[in-house]
Structures are given as structure tokens and as C-alpha cells.
Tab-separated table of C-alpha atoms in Angstrom:
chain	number	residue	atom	x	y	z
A	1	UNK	CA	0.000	0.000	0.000
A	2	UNK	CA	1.204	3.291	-1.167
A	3	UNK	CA	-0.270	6.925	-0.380
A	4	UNK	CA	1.028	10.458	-1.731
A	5	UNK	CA	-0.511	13.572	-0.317
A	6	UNK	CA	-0.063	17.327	-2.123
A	7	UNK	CA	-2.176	19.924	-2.769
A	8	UNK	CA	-3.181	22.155	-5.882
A	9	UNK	CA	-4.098	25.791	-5.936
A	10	UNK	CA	-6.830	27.042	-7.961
A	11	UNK	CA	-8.018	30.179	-9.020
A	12	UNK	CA	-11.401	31.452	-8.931
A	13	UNK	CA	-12.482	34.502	-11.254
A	14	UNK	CA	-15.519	34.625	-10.104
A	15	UNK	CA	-18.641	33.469	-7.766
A	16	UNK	CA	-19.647	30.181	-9.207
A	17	UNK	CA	-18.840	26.757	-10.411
A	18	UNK	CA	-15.582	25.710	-12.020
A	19	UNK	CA	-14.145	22.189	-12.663
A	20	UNK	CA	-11.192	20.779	-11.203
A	21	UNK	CA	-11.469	17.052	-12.447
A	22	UNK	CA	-8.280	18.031	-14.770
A	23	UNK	CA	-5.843	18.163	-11.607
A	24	UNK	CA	-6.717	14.764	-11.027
A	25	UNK	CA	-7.456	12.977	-13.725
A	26	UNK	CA	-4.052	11.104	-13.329
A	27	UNK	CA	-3.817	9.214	-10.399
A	28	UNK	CA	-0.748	7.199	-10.617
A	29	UNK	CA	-2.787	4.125	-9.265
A	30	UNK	CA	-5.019	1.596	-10.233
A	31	UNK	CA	-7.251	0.775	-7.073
A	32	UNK	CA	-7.609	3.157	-3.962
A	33	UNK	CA	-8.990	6.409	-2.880
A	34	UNK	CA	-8.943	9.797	-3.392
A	35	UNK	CA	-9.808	12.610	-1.206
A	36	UNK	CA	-10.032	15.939	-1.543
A	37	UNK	CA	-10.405	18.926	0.771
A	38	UNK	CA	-11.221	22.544	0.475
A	39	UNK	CA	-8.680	24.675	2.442
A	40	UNK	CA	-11.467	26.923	2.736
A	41	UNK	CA	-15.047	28.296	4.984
A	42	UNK	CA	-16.413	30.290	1.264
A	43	UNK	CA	-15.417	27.954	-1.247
A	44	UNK	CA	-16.622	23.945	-1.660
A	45	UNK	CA	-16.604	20.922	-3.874
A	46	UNK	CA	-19.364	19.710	-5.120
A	47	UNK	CA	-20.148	16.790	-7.557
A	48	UNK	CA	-22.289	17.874	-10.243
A	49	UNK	CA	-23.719	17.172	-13.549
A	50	UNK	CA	-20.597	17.848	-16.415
A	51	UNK	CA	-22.562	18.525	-19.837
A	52	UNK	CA	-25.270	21.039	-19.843
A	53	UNK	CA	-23.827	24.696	-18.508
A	54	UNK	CA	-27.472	25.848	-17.432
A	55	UNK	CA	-27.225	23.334	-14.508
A	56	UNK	CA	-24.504	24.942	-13.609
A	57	UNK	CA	-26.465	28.673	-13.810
A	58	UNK	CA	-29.573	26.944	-11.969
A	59	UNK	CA	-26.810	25.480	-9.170
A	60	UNK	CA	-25.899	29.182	-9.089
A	61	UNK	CA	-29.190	30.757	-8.632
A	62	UNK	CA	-30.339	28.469	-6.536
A	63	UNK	CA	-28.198	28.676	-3.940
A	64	UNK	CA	-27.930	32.792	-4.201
A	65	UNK	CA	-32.075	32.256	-2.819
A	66	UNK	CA	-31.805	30.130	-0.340
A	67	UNK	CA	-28.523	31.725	1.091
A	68	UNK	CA	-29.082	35.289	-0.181
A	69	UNK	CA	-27.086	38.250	0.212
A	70	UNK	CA	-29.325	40.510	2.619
A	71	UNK	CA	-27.311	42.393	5.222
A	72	UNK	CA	-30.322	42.391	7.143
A	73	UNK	CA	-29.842	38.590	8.057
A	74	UNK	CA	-26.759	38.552	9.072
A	75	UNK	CA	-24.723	39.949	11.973
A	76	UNK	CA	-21.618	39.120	10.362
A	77	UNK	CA	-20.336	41.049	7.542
A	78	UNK	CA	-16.852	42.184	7.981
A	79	UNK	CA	-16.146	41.206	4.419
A	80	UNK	CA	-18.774	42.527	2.714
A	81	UNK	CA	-22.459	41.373	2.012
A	82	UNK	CA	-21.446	38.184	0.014
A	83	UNK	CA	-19.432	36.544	3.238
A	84	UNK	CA	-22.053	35.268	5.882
A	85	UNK	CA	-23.833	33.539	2.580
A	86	UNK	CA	-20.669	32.403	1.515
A	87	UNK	CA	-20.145	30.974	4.807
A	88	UNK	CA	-23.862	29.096	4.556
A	89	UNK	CA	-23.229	27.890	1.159
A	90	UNK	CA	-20.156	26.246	1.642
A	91	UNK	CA	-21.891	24.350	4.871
A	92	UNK	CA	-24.415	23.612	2.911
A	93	UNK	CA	-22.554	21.966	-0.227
A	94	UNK	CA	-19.385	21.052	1.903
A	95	UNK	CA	-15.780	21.226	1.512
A	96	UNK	CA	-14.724	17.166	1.392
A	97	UNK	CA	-15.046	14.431	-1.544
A	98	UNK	CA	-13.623	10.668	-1.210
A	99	UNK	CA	-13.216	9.212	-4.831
A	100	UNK	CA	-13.030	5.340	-4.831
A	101	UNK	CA	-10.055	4.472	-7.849
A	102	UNK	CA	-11.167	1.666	-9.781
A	103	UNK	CA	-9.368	-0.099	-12.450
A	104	UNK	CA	-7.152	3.295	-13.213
A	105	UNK	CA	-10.128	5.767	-12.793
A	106	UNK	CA	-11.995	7.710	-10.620
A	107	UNK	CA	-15.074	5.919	-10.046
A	108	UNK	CA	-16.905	8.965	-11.494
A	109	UNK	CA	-20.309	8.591	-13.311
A	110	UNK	CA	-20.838	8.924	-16.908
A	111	UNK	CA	-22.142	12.590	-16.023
A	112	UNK	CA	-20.324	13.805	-13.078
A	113	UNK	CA	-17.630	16.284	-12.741
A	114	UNK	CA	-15.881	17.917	-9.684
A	115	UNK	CA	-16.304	21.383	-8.955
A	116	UNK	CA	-14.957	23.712	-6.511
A	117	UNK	CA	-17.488	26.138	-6.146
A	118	UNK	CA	-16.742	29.872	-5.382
A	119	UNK	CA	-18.908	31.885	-3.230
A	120	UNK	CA	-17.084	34.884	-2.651
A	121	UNK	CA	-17.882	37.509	-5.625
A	122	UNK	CA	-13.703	38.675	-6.052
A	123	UNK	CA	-11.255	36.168	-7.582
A	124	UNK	CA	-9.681	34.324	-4.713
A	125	UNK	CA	-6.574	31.502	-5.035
A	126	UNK	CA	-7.896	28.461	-3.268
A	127	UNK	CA	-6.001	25.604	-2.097
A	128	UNK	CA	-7.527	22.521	-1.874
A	129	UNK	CA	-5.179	19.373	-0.064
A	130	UNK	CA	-4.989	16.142	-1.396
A	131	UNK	CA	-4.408	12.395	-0.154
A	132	UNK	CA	-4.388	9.198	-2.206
A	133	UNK	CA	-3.820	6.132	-0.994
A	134	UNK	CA	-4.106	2.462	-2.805
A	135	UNK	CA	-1.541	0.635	-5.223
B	1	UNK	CA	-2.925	-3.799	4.783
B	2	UNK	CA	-5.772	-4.408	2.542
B	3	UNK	CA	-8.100	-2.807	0.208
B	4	UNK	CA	-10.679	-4.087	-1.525
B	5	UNK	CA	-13.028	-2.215	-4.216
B	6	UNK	CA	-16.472	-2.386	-6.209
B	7	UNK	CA	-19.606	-1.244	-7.522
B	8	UNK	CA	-22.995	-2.353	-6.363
B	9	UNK	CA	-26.476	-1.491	-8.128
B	10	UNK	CA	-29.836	-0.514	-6.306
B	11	UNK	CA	-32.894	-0.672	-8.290
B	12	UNK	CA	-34.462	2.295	-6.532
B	13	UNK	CA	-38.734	2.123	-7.471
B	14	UNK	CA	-39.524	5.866	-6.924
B	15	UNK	CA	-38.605	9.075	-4.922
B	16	UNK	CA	-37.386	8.916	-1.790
B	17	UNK	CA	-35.325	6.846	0.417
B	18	UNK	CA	-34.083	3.910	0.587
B	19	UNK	CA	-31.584	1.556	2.571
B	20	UNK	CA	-28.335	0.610	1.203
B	21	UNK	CA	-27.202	-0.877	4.211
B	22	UNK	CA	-27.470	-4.341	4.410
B	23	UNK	CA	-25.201	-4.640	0.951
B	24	UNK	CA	-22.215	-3.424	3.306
B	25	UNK	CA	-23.339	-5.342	6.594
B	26	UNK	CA	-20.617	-7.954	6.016
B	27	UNK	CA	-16.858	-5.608	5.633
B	28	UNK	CA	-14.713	-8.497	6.194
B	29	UNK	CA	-12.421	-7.248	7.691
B	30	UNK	CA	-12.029	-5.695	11.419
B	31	UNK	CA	-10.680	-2.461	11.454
B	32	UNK	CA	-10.673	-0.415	8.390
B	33	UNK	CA	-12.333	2.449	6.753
B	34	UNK	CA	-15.301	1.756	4.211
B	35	UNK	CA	-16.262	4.829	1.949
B	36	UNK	CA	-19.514	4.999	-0.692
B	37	UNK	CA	-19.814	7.095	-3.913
B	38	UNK	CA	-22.763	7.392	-5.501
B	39	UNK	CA	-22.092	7.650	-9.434
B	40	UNK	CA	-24.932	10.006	-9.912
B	41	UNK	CA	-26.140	13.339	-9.894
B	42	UNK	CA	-29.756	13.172	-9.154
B	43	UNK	CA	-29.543	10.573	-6.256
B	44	UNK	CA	-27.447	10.967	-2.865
B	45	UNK	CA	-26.029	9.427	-0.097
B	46	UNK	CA	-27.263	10.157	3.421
B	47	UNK	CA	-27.251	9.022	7.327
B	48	UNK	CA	-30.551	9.012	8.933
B	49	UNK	CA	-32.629	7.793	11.104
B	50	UNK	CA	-33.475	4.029	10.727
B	51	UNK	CA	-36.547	3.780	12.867
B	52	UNK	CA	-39.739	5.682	12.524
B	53	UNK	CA	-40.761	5.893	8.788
B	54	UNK	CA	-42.251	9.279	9.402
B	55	UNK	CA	-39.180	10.540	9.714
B	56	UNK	CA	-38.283	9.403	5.907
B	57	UNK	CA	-41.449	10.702	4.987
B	58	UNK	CA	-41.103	13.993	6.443
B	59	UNK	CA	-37.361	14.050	5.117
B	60	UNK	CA	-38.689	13.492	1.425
B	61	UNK	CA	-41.785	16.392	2.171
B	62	UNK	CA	-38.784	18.601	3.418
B	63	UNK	CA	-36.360	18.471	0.057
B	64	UNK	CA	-39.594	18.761	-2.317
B	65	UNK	CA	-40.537	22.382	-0.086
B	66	UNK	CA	-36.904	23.984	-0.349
B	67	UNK	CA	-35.687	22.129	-3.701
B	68	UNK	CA	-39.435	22.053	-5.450
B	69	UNK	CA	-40.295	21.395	-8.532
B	70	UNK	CA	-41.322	24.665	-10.192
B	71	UNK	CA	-40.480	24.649	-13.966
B	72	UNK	CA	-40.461	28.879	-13.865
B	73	UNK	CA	-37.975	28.707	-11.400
B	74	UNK	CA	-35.129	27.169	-13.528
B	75	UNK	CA	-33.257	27.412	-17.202
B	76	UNK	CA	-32.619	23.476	-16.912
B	77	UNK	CA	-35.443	20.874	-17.806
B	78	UNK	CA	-34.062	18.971	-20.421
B	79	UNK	CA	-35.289	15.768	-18.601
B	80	UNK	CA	-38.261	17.379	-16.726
B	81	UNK	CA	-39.258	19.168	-13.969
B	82	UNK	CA	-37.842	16.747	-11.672
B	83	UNK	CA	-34.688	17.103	-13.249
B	84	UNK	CA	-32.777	20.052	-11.878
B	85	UNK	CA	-34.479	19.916	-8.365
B	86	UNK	CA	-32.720	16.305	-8.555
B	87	UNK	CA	-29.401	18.073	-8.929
B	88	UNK	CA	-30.167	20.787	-6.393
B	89	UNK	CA	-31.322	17.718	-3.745
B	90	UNK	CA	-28.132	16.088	-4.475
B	91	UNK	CA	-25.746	18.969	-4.358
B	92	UNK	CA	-27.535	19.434	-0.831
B	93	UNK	CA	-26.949	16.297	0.613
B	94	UNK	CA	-23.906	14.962	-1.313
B	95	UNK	CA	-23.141	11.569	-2.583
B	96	UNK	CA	-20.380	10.356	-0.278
B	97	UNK	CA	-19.982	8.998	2.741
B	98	UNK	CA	-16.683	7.430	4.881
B	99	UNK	CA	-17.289	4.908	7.746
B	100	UNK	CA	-15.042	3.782	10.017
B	101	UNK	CA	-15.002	0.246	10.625
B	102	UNK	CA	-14.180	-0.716	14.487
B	103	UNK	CA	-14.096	-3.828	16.228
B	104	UNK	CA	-15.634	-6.011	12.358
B	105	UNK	CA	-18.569	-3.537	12.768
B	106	UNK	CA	-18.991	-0.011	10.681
B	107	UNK	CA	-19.431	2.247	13.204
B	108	UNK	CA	-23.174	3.432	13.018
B	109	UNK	CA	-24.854	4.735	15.873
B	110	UNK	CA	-27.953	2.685	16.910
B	111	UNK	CA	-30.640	5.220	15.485
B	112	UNK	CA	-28.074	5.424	12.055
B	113	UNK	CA	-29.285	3.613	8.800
B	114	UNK	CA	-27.458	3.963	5.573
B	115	UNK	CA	-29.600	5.669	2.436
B	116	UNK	CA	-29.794	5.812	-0.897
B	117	UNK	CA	-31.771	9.498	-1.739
B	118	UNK	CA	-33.246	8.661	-5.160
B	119	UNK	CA	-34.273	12.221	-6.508
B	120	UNK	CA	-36.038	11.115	-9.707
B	121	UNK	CA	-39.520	10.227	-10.072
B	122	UNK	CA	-38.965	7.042	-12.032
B	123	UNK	CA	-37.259	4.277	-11.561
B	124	UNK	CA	-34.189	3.651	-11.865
B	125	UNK	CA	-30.938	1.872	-11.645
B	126	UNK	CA	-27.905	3.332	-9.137
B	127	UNK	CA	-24.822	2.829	-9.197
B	128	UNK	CA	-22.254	2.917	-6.040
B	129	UNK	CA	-18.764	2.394	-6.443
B	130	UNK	CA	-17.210	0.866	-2.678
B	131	UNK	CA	-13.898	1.264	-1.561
B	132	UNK	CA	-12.960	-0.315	1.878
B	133	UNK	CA	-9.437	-0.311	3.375
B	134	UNK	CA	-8.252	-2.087	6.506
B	135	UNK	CA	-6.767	-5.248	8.131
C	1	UNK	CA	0.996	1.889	6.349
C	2	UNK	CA	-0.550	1.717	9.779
C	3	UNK	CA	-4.045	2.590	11.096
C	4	UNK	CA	-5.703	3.595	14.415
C	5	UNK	CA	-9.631	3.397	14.805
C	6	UNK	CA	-11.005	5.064	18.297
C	7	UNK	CA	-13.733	7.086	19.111
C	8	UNK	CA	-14.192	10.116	20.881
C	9	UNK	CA	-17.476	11.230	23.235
C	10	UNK	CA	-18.433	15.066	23.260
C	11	UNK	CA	-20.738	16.849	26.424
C	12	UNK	CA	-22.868	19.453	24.055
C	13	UNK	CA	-24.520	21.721	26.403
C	14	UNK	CA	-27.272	23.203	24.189
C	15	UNK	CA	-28.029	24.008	20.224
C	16	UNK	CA	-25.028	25.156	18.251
C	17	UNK	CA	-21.774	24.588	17.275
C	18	UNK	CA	-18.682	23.518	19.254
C	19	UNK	CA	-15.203	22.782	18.770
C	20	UNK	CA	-13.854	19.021	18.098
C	21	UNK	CA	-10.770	20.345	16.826
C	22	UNK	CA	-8.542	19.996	20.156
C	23	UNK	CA	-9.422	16.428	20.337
C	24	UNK	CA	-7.738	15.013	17.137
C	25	UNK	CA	-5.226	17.658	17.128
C	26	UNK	CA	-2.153	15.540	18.047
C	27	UNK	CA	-2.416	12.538	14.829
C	28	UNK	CA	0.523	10.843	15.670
C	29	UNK	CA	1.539	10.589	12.164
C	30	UNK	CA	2.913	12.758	9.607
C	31	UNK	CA	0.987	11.862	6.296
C	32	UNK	CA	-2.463	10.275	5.788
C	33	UNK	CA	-6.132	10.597	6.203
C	34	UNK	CA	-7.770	10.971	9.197
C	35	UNK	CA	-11.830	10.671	9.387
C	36	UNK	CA	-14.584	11.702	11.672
C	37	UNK	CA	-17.852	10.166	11.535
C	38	UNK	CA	-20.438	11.772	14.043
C	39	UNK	CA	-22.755	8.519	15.099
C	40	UNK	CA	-25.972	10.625	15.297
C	41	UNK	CA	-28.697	11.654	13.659
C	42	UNK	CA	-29.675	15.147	15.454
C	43	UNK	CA	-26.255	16.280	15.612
C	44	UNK	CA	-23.349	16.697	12.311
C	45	UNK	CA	-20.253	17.877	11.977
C	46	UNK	CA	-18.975	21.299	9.592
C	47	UNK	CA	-15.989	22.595	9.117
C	48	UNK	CA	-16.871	26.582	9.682
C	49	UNK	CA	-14.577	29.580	10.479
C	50	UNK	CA	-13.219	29.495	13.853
C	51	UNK	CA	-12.602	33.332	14.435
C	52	UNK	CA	-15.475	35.615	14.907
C	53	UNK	CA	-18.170	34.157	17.183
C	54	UNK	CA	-21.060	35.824	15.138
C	55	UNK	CA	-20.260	33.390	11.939
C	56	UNK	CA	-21.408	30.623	14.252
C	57	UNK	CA	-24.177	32.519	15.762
C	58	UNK	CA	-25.277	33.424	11.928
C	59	UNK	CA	-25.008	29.945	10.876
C	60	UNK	CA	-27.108	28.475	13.880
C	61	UNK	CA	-29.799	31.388	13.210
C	62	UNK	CA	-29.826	29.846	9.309
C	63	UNK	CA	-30.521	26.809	9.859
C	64	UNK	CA	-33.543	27.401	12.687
C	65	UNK	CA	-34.885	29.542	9.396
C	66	UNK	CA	-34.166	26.862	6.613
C	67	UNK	CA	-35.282	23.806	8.746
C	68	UNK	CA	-37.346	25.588	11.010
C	69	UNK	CA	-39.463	24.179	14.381
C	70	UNK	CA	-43.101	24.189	13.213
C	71	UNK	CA	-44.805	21.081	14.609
C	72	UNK	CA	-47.585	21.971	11.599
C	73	UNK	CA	-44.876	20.930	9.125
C	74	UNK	CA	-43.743	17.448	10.077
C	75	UNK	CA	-45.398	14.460	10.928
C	76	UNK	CA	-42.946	13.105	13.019
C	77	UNK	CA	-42.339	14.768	16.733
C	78	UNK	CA	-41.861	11.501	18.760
C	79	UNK	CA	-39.021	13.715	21.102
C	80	UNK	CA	-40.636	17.615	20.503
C	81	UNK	CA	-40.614	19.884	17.933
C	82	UNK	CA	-36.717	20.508	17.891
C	83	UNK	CA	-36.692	16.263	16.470
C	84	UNK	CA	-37.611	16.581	13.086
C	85	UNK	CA	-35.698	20.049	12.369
C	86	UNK	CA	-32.772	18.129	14.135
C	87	UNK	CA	-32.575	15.519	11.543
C	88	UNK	CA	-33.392	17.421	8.722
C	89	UNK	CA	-30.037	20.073	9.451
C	90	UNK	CA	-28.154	17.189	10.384
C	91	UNK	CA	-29.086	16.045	6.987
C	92	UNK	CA	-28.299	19.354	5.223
C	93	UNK	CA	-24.521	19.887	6.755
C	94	UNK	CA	-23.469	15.971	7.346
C	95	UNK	CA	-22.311	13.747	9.728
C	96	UNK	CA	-18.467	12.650	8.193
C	97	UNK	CA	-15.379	15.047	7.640
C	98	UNK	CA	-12.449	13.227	5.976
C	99	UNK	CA	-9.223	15.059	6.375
C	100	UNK	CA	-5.750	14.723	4.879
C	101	UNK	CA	-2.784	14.824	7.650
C	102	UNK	CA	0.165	16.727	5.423
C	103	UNK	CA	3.398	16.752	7.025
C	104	UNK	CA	2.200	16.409	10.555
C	105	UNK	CA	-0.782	18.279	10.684
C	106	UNK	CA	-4.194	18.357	9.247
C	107	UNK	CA	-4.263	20.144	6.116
C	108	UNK	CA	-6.956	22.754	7.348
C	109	UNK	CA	-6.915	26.112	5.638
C	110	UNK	CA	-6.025	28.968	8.470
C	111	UNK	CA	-9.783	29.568	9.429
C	112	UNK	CA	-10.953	26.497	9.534
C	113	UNK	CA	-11.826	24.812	12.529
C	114	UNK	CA	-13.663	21.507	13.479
C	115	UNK	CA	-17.096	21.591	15.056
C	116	UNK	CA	-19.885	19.732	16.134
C	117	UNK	CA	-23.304	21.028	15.109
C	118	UNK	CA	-25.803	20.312	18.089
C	119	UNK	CA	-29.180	20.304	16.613
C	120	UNK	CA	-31.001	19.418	19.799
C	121	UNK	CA	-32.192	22.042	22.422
C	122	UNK	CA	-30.816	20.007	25.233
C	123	UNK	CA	-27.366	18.628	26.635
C	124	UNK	CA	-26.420	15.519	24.791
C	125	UNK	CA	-23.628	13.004	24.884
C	126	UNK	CA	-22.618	12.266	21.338
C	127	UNK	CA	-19.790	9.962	20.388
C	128	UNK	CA	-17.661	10.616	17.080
C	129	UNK	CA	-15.874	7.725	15.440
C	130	UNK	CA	-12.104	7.864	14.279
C	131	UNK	CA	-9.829	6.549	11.557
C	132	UNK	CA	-6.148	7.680	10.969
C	133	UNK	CA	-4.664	5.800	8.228
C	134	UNK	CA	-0.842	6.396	7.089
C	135	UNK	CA	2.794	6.660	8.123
């Protein structure tokens, strides 16, 4: 049994959903797991659907109303009116995904992707720490 | 140490929840870690409560009020109005889960049941891909 | 590879959020994967910012909105009203955190912090299992 642990940096332009199955589409074993963690209280990972873009949008919305930006709400704003529902969102999508590695792949299905979703309305570097372990 | 993985396949009949456990009752091995993936976007993975059915019920009533099918509220219905409220109930619940395995038992709490959150309104067939590590 | 499986019990004194992080702060290895899995259905476990106080006051005052006591709404209410909510926001932020261990230490970002999420108005005892896998 073999693990490696790193971690990748992405950055975000914008609030949102953007894919980071590319950084780990090579995992350099054939059976094991993957996990992956968001460094992070405003930004998650989330599986979601890969093909049509207006999921993504809908995702979006979606969350935007039942997390919305209303200083009224929220006691805590040092950062602005997008932080407290930044803070919801990514308790409410979480920040942690365990991958089983099957035969050389990420046990993904046919229409799932991994996305680190972005909360925060600025572009923000996120760091998100890996571990893989299998042989 | 040890790893084994796999896929296993629910049938699931409608909406709503159903167990997954007793596919994983027997880990073989005694202390490990056993972690599920559901290869899906419009079904999920969640703990809950194992006993009283109302609870499932009212669970199922719950995700319908704050996810709800409402074709005005969304760009996404390629597959119908179930469609992107499946994505929405998934993204909310997630599709993974880890379990520690203690002593040659996972290690549920007594009220804890395993589930399988099918999000669609028709059948259909699941997919879970297994990964279990241990000695 | 080596592996450690243990569990740890928590006093919660009332709803909200409280630290786990001191407890599995000392891994006793330098790389792998350490997991929590909280063995309850009323209570979960987040990852949340662990400076300013009014976050978690913000975040408890979210969920009593999203998931809200109304005995109208839910058919189940064997233990009181705060039963059903409890299960449903235990549902909504999870019950398993699955962290990498990087060179010593968990690979939390700097305001990250572990917590228990007590959805229950009164004191409970609630038991989180451990795994630490790695070298």
C-alpha cells in the first residue's frame, strides 16, 4: 500500500462553479482512494452534472435564494455582504469528496464532474489538499 | 494492509429513500475504513434515522418544499421538472460517505441507517462504487 | 501503512456549534487521512470559520430559518418539535469530515476549525468515530 498527499491551488475569477477534475485525472494508481479537501469556509466541492452549462447557472441561482445576500440577516459582515452567505453555502454543499479508484479511474459517473465552487464575488486563489492512498 | 473495491447497483422504485445498508453489513475485515460514492447526480447518499418511517417521509416532504419542482424557477429541464431539483437535492446532501469500521462492525450509531436518496420520479438503476481499506 | 480506529465522546450543552478540533489535534503521524464520523442523527459535523463568534451565531440562526421548528410541518415529533428540524439540518450539513494529515498536521486552511453542530435544544452526549490511516 502506497499513499502520496499534495495539494493544488486554484483560481477562482468569479462566484460560481468551475471544474477541477483536470488536476486529477491522473492518479498514478489503479485501485484506492482519493480525497479531496477545500482549504477553505467560502469555497466547496461539489459533484455535479458535467454537460449542460445551465445546470450549472440553476446550481448558481439556486443557492444565491436560499442563502441570499441581505445584510439584514446577518450579523456578520466584515467582508462585505457576500461573506455570511458564503459561509452558509459552503456548509451547505461542503468542503470534502472521497473518490473510490477503480481499475485506473476515478469511479466517477458517466455525467459527473468535480467542482470547486466559489462563493465569494472577487477572484480568490484556493487551495484545496490532497491524499491518495491504494496501489 | 488491505483494500478491496467495487460497484454495487440498487434498483431504486420511486422518490425517496431507501436503505443501502445491508449490501455493506458484512466488511470483512475488522478495522478499516469503508467509503460509498454514488455515481450520480440526481440521487445521494445520506445518514438518517433508521426507525420511525415518518421521519423518511417527512425528510422526502422537506427536500420537495426547499428544492421544489417549479419549472419557472429554472433554465434546466431537459429531462423534466424533476430534473434540476434532482441536482439541487443532491448537491444538498452529497453523494459520499466514509465509515469507520471498528471492532468487524462499521461504526453506526444505533438510530443510524445507511440511504440511498433517489431524486427522480422514475425508476431507476444506481450505481455505487465501494472502496474499503483495513486489516 | 498503519491505522488507528477510536472514538471520541463530546458533552454538548445546548443548540449550536462547538469545537472538536482539540481532540484530534495531536495525529501521531505525519501523512495520511484521518476521518470523523459523528454517530448521530440530530447532531453533524462542519468545518466553519473558527474566528469571529457571530459566523457561528449566523449559521445556527440559518438553519432554525431553513429547517425551522413548526410542529404543523412534520409528521414526526416523537421527542418535541426541535426532532424533526434536528434531523433534517443534520441532513443538510453531514455527519463525516475526511481530512488529509500533510506533514504532521491536518491540512486545514487557516480559518478552519472543526465543530460539532448540536441540533437538539438540550445537553447531549454524542460519540464521534475515528480513523487515521498512514505513516
Amino acid at each position: 500500500m502506497k499513499q502520496r498527499t499534495g495539494t493544488i491551488e486554484v483560481a477562482t475569477e468569479r462566484q460560481g462553479l468551475g471544474v477541477v477534475e483536470r488536476w486529477v485525472r491522473e492518479p498514478a494508481m489503479r485501485e484506492g482512494l482519493l480525497t479531496l479537501f477545500c482549504r477553505h469556509t467560502s469555497a466547496s466541492l461539489v459533484i455535479q452534472e458535467n454537460a449542460a452549462p445551465a445546470v450549472r447557472r440553476d446550481m448558481e441561482a439556486y443557492f444565491a435564494r436560499i442563502a441570499p445576500e441581505d445584510p439584514a440577516a446577518y450579523e456578520h459582515d466584515d467582508e462585505g455582504p457576500d461573506d455570511m452567505p458564503a459561509h452558509l453555502r459552503t456548509a451547505l454543499t461542503g468542503v470534502q469528496l472521497a473518490i473510490p479508484l477503480i481499475e485506473g479511474r476515478l469511479a466517477l459517473g458517466t455525467w459527473q464532474g468535480i467542482y470547486l465552487f466559489e462563493h465569494r464575488r472577487r477572484p480568490h486563489r484556493r487551495s484545496i489538499a490532497l491524499h491518495l492512498i491504494g496501489e
